[in-house]
Coordinates of C-alpha atoms in Angstrom, one line a residue:
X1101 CA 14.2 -36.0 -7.2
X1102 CA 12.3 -33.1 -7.8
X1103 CA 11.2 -30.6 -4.3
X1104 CA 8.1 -28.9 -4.0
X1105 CA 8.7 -25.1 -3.1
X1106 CA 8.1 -24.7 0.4
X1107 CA 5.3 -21.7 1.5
X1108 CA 6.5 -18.0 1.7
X1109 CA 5.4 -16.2 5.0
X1110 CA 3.3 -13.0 4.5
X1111 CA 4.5 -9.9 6.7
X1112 CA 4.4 -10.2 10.8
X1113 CA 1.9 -7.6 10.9
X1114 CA -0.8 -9.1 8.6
X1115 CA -2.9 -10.7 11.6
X1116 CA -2.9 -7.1 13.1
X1117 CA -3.3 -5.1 10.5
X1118 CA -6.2 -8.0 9.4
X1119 CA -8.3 -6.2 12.8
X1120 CA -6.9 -3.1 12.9
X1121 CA -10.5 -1.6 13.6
X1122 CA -11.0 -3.6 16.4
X1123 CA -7.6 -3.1 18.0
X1124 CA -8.2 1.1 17.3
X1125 CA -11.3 0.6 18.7
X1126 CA -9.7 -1.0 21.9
X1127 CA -6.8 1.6 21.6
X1128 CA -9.2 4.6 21.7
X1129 CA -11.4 3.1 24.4
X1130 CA -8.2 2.7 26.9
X1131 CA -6.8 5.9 25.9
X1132 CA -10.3 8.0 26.7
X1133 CA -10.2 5.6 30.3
X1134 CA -6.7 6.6 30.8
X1135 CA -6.9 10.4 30.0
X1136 CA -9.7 10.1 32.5
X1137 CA -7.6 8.3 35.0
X1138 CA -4.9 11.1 34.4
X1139 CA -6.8 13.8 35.0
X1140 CA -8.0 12.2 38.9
X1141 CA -3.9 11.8 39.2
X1142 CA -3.3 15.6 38.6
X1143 CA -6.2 16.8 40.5
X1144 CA -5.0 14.2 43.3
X1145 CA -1.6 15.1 43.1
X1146 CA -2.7 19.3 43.6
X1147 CA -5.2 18.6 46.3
X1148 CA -2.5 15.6 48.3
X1149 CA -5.9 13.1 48.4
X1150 CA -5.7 9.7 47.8
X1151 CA -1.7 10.2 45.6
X1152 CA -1.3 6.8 46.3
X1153 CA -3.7 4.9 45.6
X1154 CA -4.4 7.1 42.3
X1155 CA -0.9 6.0 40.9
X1156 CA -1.2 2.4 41.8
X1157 CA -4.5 2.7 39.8
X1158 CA -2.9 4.3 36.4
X1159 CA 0.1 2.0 36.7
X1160 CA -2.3 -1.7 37.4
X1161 CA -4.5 0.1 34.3
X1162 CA -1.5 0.2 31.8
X1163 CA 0.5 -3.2 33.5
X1164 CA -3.1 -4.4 31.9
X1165 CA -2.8 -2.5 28.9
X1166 CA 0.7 -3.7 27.9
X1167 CA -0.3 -7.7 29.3
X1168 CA -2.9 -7.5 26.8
X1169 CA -0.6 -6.0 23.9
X1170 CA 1.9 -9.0 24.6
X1171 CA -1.2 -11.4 24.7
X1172 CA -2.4 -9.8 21.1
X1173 CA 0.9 -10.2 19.7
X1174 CA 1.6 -13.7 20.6
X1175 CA -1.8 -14.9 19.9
X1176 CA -1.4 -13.1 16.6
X1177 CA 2.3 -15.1 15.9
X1178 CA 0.1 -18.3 15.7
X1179 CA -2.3 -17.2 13.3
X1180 CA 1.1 -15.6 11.4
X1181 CA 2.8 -19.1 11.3
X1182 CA 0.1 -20.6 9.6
X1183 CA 0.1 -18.0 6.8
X1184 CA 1.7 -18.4 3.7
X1185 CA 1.8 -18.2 -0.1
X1186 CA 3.4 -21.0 -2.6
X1187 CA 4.1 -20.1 -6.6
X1188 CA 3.7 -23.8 -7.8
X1189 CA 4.8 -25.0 -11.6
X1190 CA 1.0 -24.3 -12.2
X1191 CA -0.6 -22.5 -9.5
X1192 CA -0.9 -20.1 -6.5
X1193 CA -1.9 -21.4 -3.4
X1194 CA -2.5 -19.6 -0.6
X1195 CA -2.8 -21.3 3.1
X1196 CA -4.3 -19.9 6.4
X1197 CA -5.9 -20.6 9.2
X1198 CA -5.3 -22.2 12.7
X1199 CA -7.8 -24.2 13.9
X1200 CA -9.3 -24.2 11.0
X1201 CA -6.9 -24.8 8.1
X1202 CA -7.6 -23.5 4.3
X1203 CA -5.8 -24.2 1.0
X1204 CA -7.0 -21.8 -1.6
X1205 CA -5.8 -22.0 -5.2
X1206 CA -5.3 -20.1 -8.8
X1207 CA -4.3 -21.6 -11.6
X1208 CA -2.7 -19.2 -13.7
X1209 CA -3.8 -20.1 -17.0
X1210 CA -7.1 -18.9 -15.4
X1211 CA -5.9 -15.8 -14.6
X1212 CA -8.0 -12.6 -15.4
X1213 CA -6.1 -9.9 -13.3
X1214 CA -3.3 -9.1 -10.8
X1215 CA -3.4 -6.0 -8.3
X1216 CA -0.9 -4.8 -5.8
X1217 CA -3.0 -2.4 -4.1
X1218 CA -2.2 -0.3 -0.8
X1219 CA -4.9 0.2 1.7
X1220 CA -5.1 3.1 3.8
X1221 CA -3.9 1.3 7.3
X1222 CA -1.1 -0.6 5.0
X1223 CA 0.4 2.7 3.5
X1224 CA 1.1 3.3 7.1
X1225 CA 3.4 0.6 7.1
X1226 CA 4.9 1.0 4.0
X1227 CA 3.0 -2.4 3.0
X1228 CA 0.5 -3.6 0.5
X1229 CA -1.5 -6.8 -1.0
X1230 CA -1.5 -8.6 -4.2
X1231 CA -4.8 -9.5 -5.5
X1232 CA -5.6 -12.5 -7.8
X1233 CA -8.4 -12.4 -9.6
X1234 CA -9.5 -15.5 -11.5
X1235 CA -11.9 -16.8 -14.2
X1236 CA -15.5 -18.0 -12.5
X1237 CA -17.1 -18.5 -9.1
X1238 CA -18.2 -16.5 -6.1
X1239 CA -15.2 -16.6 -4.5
X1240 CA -12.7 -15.7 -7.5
X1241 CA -10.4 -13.6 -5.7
X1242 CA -7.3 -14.6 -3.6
X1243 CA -5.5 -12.1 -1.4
X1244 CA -2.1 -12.3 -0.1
X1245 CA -1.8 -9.8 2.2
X1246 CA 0.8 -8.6 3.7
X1247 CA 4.6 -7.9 1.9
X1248 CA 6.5 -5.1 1.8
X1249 CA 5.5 -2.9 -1.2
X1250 CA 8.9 -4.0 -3.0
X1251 CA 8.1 -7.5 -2.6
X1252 CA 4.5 -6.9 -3.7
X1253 CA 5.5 -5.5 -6.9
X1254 CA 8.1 -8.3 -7.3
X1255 CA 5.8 -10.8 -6.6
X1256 CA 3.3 -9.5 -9.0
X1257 CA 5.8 -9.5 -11.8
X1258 CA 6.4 -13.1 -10.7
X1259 CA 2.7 -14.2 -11.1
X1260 CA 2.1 -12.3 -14.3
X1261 CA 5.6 -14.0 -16.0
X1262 CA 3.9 -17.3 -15.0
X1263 CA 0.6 -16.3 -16.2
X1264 CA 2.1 -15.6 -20.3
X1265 CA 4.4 -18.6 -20.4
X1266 CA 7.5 -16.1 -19.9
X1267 CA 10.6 -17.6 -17.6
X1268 CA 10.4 -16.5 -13.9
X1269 CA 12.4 -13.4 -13.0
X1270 CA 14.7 -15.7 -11.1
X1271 CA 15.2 -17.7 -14.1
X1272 CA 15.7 -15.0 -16.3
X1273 CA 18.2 -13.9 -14.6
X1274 CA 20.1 -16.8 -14.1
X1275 CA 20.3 -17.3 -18.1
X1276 CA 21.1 -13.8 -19.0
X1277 CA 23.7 -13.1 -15.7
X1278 CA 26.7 -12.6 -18.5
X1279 CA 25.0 -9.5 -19.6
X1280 CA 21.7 -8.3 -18.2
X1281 CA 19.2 -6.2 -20.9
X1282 CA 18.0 -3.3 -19.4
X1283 CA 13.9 -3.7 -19.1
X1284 CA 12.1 -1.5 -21.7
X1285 CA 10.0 1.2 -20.3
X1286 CA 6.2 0.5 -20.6
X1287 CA 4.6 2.6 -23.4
X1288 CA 2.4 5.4 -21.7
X1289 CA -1.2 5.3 -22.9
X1290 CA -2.4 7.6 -20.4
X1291 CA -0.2 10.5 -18.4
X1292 CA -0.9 11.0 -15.1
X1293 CA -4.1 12.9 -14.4
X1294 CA -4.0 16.2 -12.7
X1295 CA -5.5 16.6 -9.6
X1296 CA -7.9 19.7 -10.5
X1297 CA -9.1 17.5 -13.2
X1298 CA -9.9 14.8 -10.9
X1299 CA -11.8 17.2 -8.4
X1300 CA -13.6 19.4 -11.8
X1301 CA -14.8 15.8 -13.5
X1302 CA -16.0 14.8 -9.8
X1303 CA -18.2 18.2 -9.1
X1304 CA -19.2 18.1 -12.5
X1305 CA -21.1 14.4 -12.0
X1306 CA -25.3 15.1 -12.0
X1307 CA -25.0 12.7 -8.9
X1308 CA -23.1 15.5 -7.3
X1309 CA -25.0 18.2 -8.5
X1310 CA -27.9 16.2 -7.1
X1311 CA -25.8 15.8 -3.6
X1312 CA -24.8 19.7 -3.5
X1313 CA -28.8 20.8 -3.9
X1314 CA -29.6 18.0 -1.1
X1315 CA -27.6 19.7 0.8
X1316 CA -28.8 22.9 0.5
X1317 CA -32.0 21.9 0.8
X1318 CA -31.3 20.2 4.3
X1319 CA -29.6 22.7 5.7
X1320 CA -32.8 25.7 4.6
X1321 CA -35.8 23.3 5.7
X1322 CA -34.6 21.8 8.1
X1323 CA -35.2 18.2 6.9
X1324 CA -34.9 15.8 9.7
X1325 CA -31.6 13.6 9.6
X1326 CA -33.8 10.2 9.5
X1327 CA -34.6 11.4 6.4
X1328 CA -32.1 12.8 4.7
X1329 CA -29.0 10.3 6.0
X1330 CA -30.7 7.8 3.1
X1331 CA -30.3 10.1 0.1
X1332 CA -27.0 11.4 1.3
X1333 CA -25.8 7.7 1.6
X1334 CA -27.0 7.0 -1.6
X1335 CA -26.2 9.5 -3.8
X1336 CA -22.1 9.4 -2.2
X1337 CA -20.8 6.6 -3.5
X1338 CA -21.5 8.1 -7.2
X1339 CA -19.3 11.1 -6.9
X1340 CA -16.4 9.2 -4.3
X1341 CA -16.0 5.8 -7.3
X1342 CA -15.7 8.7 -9.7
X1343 CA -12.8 10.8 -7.3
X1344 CA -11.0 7.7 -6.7
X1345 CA -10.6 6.0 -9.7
X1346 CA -9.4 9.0 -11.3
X1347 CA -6.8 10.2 -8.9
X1348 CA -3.2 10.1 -9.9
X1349 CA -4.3 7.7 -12.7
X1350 CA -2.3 6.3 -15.3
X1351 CA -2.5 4.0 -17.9
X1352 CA 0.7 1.8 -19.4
X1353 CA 0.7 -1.1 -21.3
X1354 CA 3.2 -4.3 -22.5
X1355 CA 1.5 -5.3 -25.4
X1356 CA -0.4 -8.0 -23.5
X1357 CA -1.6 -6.4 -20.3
X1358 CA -2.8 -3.0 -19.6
X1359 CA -1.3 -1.9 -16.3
X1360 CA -3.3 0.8 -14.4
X1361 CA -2.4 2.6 -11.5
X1362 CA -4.7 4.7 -9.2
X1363 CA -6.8 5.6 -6.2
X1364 CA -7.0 8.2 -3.2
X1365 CA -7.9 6.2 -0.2
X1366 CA -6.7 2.8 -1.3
X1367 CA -3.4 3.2 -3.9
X1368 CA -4.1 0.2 -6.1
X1369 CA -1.6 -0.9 -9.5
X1370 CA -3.6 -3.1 -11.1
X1371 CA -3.6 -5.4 -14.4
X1372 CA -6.0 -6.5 -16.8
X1373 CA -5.6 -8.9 -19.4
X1374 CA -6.5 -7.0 -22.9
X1375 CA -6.8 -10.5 -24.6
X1376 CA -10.1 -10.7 -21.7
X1377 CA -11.7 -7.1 -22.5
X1378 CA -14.5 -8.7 -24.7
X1379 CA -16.4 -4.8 -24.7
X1380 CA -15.6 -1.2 -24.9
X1381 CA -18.0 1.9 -24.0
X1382 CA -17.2 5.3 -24.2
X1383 CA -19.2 8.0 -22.4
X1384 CA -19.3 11.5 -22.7
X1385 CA -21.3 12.9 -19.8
X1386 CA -23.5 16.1 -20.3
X1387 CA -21.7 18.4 -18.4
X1388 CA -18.4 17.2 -19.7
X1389 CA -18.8 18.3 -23.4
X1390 CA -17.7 22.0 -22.9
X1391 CA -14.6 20.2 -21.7
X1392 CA -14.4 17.6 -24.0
X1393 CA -14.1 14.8 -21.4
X1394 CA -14.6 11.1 -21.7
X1395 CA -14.6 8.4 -19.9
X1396 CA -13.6 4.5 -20.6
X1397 CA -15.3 1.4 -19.3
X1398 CA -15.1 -2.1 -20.1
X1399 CA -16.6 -5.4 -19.7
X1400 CA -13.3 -8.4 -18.5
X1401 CA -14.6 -12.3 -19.3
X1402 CA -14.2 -13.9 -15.4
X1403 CA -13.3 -10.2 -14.3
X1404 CA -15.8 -8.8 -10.9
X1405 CA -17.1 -11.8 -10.4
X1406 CA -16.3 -12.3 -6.7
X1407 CA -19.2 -11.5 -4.4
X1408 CA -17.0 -8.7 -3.0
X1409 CA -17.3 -5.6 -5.1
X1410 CA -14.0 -4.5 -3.1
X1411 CA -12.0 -7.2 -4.2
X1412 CA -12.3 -6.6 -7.5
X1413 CA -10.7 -3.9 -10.0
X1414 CA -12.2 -1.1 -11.3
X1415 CA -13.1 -1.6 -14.8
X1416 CA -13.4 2.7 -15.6
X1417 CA -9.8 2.3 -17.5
X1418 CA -10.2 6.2 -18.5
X1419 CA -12.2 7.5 -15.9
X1420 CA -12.1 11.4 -17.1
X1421 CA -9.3 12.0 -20.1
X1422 CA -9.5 13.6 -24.1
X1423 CA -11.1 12.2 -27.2
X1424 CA -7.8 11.1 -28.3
X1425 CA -7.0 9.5 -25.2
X1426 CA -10.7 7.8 -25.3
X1427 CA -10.1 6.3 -28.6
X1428 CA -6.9 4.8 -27.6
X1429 CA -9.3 2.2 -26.2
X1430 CA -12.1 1.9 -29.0
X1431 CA -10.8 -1.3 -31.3
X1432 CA -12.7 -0.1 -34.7
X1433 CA -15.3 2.7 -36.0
X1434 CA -17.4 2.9 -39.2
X1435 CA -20.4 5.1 -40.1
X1436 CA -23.2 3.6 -39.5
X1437 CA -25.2 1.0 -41.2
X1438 CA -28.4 0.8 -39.8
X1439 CA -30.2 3.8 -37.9
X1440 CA -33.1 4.3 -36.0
X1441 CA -36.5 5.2 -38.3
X1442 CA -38.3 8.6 -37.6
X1443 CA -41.0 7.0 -36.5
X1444 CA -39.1 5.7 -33.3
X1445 CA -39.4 9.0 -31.8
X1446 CA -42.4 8.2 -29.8
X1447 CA -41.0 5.2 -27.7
X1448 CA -37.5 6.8 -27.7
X1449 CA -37.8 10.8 -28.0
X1450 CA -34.8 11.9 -26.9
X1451 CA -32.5 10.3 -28.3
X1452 CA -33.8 7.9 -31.7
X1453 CA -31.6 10.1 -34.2
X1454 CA -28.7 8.9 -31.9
X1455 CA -29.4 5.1 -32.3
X1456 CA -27.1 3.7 -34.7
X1457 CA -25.6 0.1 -35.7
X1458 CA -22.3 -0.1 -37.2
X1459 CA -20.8 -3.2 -38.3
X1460 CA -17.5 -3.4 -40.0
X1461 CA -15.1 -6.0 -39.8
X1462 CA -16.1 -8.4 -37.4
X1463 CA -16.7 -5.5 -34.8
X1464 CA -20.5 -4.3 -33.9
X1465 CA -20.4 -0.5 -32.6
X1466 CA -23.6 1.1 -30.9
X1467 CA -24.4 4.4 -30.4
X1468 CA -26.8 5.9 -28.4
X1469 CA -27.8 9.2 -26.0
X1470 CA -28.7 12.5 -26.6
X1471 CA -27.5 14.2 -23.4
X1472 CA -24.5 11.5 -22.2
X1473 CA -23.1 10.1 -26.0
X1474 CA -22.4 6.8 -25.5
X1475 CA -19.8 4.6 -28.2
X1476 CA -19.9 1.1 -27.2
X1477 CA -17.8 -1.6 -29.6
X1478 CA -17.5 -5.3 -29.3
X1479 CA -16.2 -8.3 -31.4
X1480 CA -18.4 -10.4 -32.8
X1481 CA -16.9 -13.9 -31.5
X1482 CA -17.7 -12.2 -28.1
X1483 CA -21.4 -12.3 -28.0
X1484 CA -22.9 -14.3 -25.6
X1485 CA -26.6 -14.6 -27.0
X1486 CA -28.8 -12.8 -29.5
X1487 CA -32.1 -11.8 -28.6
X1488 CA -35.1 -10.4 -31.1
X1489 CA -37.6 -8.4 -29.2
X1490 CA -40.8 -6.7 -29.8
X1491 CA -43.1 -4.6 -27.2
X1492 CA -46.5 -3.8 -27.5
X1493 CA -45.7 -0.5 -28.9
X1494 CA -42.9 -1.3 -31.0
X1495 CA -45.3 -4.0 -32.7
X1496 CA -47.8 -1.3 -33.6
X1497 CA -44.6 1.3 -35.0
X1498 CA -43.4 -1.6 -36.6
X1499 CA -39.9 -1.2 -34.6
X1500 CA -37.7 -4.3 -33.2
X1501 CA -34.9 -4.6 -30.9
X1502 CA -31.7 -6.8 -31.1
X1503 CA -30.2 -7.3 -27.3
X1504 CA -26.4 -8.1 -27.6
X1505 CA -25.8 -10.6 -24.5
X1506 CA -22.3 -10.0 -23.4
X1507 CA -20.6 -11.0 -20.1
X1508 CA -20.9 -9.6 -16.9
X1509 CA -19.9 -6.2 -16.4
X1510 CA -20.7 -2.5 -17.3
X1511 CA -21.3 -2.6 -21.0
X1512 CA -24.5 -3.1 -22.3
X1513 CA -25.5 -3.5 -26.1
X1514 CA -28.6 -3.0 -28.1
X1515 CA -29.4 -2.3 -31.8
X1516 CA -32.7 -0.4 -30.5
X1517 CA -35.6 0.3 -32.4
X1518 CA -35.0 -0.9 -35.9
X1519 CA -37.4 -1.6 -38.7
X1520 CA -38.3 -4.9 -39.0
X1521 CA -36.2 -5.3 -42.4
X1522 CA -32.8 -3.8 -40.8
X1523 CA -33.4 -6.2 -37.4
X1524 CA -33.7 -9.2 -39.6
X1525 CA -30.8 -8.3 -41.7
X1526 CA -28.3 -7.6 -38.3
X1527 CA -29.8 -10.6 -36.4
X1528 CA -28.8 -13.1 -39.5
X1529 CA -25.6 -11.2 -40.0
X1530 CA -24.8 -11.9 -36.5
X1531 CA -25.9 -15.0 -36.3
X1532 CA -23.4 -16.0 -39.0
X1533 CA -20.7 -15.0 -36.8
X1534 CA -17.2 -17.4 -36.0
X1535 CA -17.4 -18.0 -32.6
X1536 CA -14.5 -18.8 -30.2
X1537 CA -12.6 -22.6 -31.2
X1538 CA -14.8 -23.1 -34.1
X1539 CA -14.0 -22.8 -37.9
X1540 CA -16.2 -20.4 -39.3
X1541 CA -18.9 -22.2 -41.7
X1542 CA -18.5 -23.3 -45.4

């Protein structure tokens, strides 16, 4: 008779730390009314006026406070009982909810990702979440929050064992108690970044540039807030995705997953799939070159699909290191085989001596940009859709374009601005390709 594995319960503080604005918020407002409140005591007590009825005021004030801290916390215990997490024989389910009950769950052979990540107001606690991203829909993402960071990381383990196919840590142990193999370190791909790197790569963003002359342009006209608060919110989040994802990173992988570890404000370890990267771009950003700085991103098939940008990863998985470390991530390279004609200088100036093709193997690399170089590589059994394309003035230069549709995520590719002959010649090359679960044709 076979049991079903009853539900774990998340940490006692989860429903708390789940509204810990609100209850600061609360916190603050009763501490500003109490401060007051003290103040009347002292000047009461000094002057002998109303003494008594001033300390049976402070002490009905923070009977209250505490009445409604035991309220909180026992109201909280029923919303804690209903929480809980189950690792099934073939999925994650993950229940909460009091008056209204919900049963979320992952199957893990559709698993794209698994985080442990430390929020601020967890860190505090010494706790932190597991996230579980998986293939599809709006709501892709499933969050068990909270366990103590130990049991996050074991947990994680746990869910990533199940995901390959490899026996549960408590299995593996049981079959290997006689003698136990010490675990093999995880190859580094990426050291830890320094600190002063992080902060130079940051300042050295055009968005921040843009953001410093803002400033200074504020501050010596006198711009009217209303105005400005717009552009400064805008032009922020640029420079702070660029700070975070680059402090204290490091990069380690186990042959199958690539296991990152980062972040200022919210510490996050998180995994991706490398079997899932379907694309690769490398960027070298203008004011990086004197450095010789590069950055990685990829596109993850299922991966930041949630409608919460926050719940998912980031996918910058070298978000300022060296050329060596930046081809560490590129799968192939080739010189090119088709290039941009001179005459594509007048729909693309800048950059049409830049605009390559490569194709070698069954790999397609682009390259493009004159100020930020961009190498972006891709496989070809992971092309969406091909599309041929022709503007007005492209029609008259005799110039086509060859979109490469890929899935959702940063990386986009295009064989820009080709002749005619090398557009047809790449789109029926391409169009030949072996796509996923089909034999490639006779």
């Amino acid at each position: 008779m076979s049991t079903q594995p009853s539900f774990r319960r998340v940490h006692r503080l989860t429903p708390l730390l789940r509204l810990w604005s609100v209850i600061l918020a609360l916190i603050a407002g009763f501490a500003l009314n109490v401060n007051m409140e003290a103040l009347s005591d002292i000047f009461a007590f000094i002057t002998g006026e109303h003494r008594g009825e001033a300390l049976r005021d402070t002490a009905l004030a923070l009977a209250g406070f505490i009445a409604v801290c035991a309220v909180v916390w026992l109201a909280s215990g029923l919303w804690w009982r209903r929480m809980g997490y189950q690792l099934g024989a073939e999925e994650l389910s993950l229940r909460r909810g009091l008056f209204s009950s919900q049963l979320r769950t992952a199957r893990y052979d559709r698993t794209q990702a698994v985080d442990v990540v430390e929020s601020v107001i967890a860190r505090l606690f010494r706790l932190a979440s597991v996230r579980v991203e998986t293939a599809g829909g709006q709501s892709s993402v499933i969050e068990i929050a909270y366990l103590k960071k130990a049991d996050a990381e074991a947990l994680r383990d746990d869910i990533l064992a199940r995901v390959h196919g490899a026996p549960t840590p408590a299995a593996a142990d049981a079959t290997s108690a006689q003698a136990p193999a010490p675990a093999a370190e995880e190859p580094v791909l990426v050291p830890e970044i320094p600190i002063a790197r992080s902060l130079m790569a940051a300042a050295l963003r055009t968005s921040t540039l843009f953001l410093v002359g803002f400033l200074i342009v504020v501050v010596t006209t006198k711009l009217p807030l209303s105005t400005a608060l717009p552009i400064l919110v805008g032009a922020l989040p640029s420079a702070w995705n660029v700070l975070d994802s680059s402090w204290r990173y490091n990069a380690r992988t186990d042959g199958e997953v690539l296991n990152i570890t980062y972040g200022l404000a919210d510490r996050r370890r998180q995994s991706i799939r490398l079997d899932r990267i379907h694309a690769v771009q490398i960027t070298q950003p203008f004011l990086w070159r004197p450095l010789g700085w590069y950055e990685v991103r990829v596109s993850v098939a299922g991966y930041g699909a949630s409608a919460s940008g926050k719940a998912s990863g980031s996918t910058r998985i070298l978000p300022v290191g060296t050329l060596a470390q930046a081809r560490q991530f590129l799968p192939a390279d080739a010189a090119p085989t088709y290039a941009s004609p001179a005459r594509a200088k007048w729909v693309s100036p800048l950059d049409y001596r830049q605009q390559t093709v490569a194709l070698t193997g069954d790999y397609v690399i682009v390259r493009n940009g004159r100020l930020n170089r961009r190498v972006k590589a891709i496989h070809t059994s992971h092309i969406q859709e091909l599309t041929y394309r022709r503007g007005p003035i492209s029609q008259a230069l005799g110039l086509a374009t060859v979109d490469l549709d890929l899935v959702q995520g940063p990386v986009r590719m295009a064989a820009r601005n080709l002749t005619l002959a090398d557009a047809t010649a790449l789109l029926t090359r391409l169009r030949s390709r072996q796509l996923p679960g089909l034999k490639p044709p006779r």
